[in-house]
Amino acid sequence: MEPGRLYDIIDMLRRVVPPTGPPMRSKDSCRSTVNILKKTNRPEAEKAFQKVRKHAKLDKVVYFPDMVGQLLDGEAFDYLRRDWGDGLVANAGEEEGWSFITKTHPKWTSSDLPPIANSEKDTENWVFSVIIQPVVRCLRAIKQKTVRAIYDPHTNEWFSVSSHSDNAMFPIPDGLVVTSRPGKPLKEQNIVATVEVKTPNAMKPQRRGDVGAFEGMVQGHTSQVPAGTAMKFWYAENREFPQSTNTETRILLQVWYQMQAARTQFAILSNYVEVIFFYRVGDTLYMSRRCTSFGSPLLQTLAFLYVAQLPPERRKEVFKVPAPLTDWFSDEVKRNTNRVVGIHPGSFMKEYVNTKIKGLPTRYTVLEVVGSDEDEEEIPLEEDEEEELSEVMRKIRAVNLATNAERSISARERGRKRSYGVRKSPRLAAARAKTAARQ
């Protein structure tokens, strides 16, 4: 940073790459997630909705990759920049400007954080210190048209990160982004969005070849999949979730119930490595693509929260989501005869690609079945159906063999590069020879 230079904070947030987060103290630590509809938790979960007039059960999840990305491109971004004005320009040579930069740039906001995550609280410190709090400071500067952002409850609209204030709220979010209106009592805060934090062990990130959380649901999504293609969510009939419910189901319900209890349509989920944004309409939950450290997470979070606090009539000018498409659901997905709990695997994105785009028969496997264990009668296939299925399986095997062959070749090439760089390096050999000659 050069003293006396003017910095466009928006440009800084777009370019900056947050530092790598702390490793967990153990690969098995802090892996649990809350099962909010378990029998012992259900009474607490119901309390939060006693004051809510209309409570909708989660019915559909729509993977909308560009939900936040649409705000950072084209006319939508031009609209936001005009709306933001010149409030986010900091002079590094002035005390107020330099102070704002050090409270916003990850180089300084991460400097005093724990180097190892011993619990979810350490992950929370990283998420709020590096991502949420700097964005909230930017929101203040935008509203007051200056990076000084001096708080006056009588004249200024004020943004802050708060804990929940209602002891009946369950499940409890890790944080709330709230705003207070000028001239209003501080207790009359408006909740802009909920923030839920999970450790990387509880919500696996997609890195180093690992399959991240929610990846099984959205894997295979391409530009050919129509915007708004929905996935079906099923509850257990007795509204008590079994202990075997997968992590994704528990996290989705936790985020959904927090949004309902806080009476907000916006939510942020993060393990610091990745940030996922959610938007709620009726019984439908929209989910963005995961935003990594190289995807401008601070700028995406700023755009998301700024749109969240806009009045609905202004918000719809830049923030648009497609209507959920459910006409592609199969009879099994609609009836849920296998009593699936959570997102039905027959409505995963790869099933849409296989059945609607490639024309292949459905290939999903129901991993969790709640209810009867009685054997079902096996229905034999007709001769032409067997031939068609055999041909499809032959093509699938051919594709798998080709893919495995390519992976083997790539692995061998990587092995040669590592071997050459470490064991057969000419410079290393020359250095060893020189050392041996001296001895």
JSON list of C-alpha atoms in Angstrom, two decimals, residues 18-19 37 42 55 86 102 120 124 126 129 147 150 181 205 246 254 273 281 284 310 350 364 366 376-377 380 431 438:
[
{"chain": "A", "resi": 18, "resn": "PRO", "atom": "CA", "xyz": [-8.13, -13.87, 1.60]},
{"chain": "A", "resi": 19, "resn": "PRO", "atom": "CA", "xyz": [-5.38, -15.88, 3.32]},
{"chain": "A", "resi": 37, "resn": "LEU", "atom": "CA", "xyz": [-36.13, -32.04, 14.13]},
{"chain": "A", "resi": 42, "resn": "ARG", "atom": "CA", "xyz": [-38.53, -30.48, 18.10]},
{"chain": "A", "resi": 55, "resn": "HIS", "atom": "CA", "xyz": [-44.75, -20.99, 8.16]},
{"chain": "A", "resi": 86, "resn": "ASP", "atom": "CA", "xyz": [-18.07, 7.68, -4.11]},
{"chain": "A", "resi": 102, "resn": "THR", "atom": "CA", "xyz": [-6.63, -1.80, 7.68]},
{"chain": "A", "resi": 120, "resn": "GLU", "atom": "CA", "xyz": [-16.18, -23.98, 15.60]},
{"chain": "A", "resi": 124, "resn": "GLU", "atom": "CA", "xyz": [-16.38, -18.18, 13.42]},
{"chain": "A", "resi": 126, "resn": "TRP", "atom": "CA", "xyz": [-12.09, -16.14, 10.86]},
{"chain": "A", "resi": 129, "resn": "SER", "atom": "CA", "xyz": [-13.23, -10.99, 11.11]},
{"chain": "A", "resi": 147, "resn": "VAL", "atom": "CA", "xyz": [-15.19, 5.90, 4.86]},
{"chain": "A", "resi": 150, "resn": "ILE", "atom": "CA", "xyz": [-19.33, 8.13, 12.18]},
{"chain": "A", "resi": 181, "resn": "ARG", "atom": "CA", "xyz": [-33.13, 3.14, 11.09]},
{"chain": "A", "resi": 205, "resn": "PRO", "atom": "CA", "xyz": [-14.90, -27.91, 1.16]},
{"chain": "A", "resi": 246, "resn": "ASN", "atom": "CA", "xyz": [-26.86, -36.77, 6.05]},
{"chain": "A", "resi": 254, "resn": "GLN", "atom": "CA", "xyz": [-30.81, -25.45, 9.99]},
{"chain": "A", "resi": 273, "resn": "VAL", "atom": "CA", "xyz": [-12.81, -21.79, 2.87]},
{"chain": "A", "resi": 281, "resn": "VAL", "atom": "CA", "xyz": [-39.22, -17.46, -1.42]},
{"chain": "A", "resi": 284, "resn": "THR", "atom": "CA", "xyz": [-38.39, -22.70, -2.12]},
{"chain": "A", "resi": 310, "resn": "LEU", "atom": "CA", "xyz": [-32.88, -2.76, -0.19]},
{"chain": "A", "resi": 350, "resn": "LYS", "atom": "CA", "xyz": [-26.95, -35.20, -12.65]},
{"chain": "A", "resi": 364, "resn": "TYR", "atom": "CA", "xyz": [-29.54, -42.92, -8.73]},
{"chain": "A", "resi": 366, "resn": "VAL", "atom": "CA", "xyz": [-31.44, -44.50, -2.53]},
{"chain": "A", "resi": 376, "resn": "GLU", "atom": "CA", "xyz": [-40.19, -55.92, -3.00]},
{"chain": "A", "resi": 377, "resn": "GLU", "atom": "CA", "xyz": [-41.07, -58.10, -5.96]},
{"chain": "A", "resi": 380, "resn": "PRO", "atom": "CA", "xyz": [-38.25, -58.82, -15.02]},
{"chain": "A", "resi": 431, "resn": "ALA", "atom": "CA", "xyz": [25.39, -29.42, -5.71]},
{"chain": "A", "resi": 438, "resn": "ARG", "atom": "CA", "xyz": [34.99, -30.98, -0.96]}
]
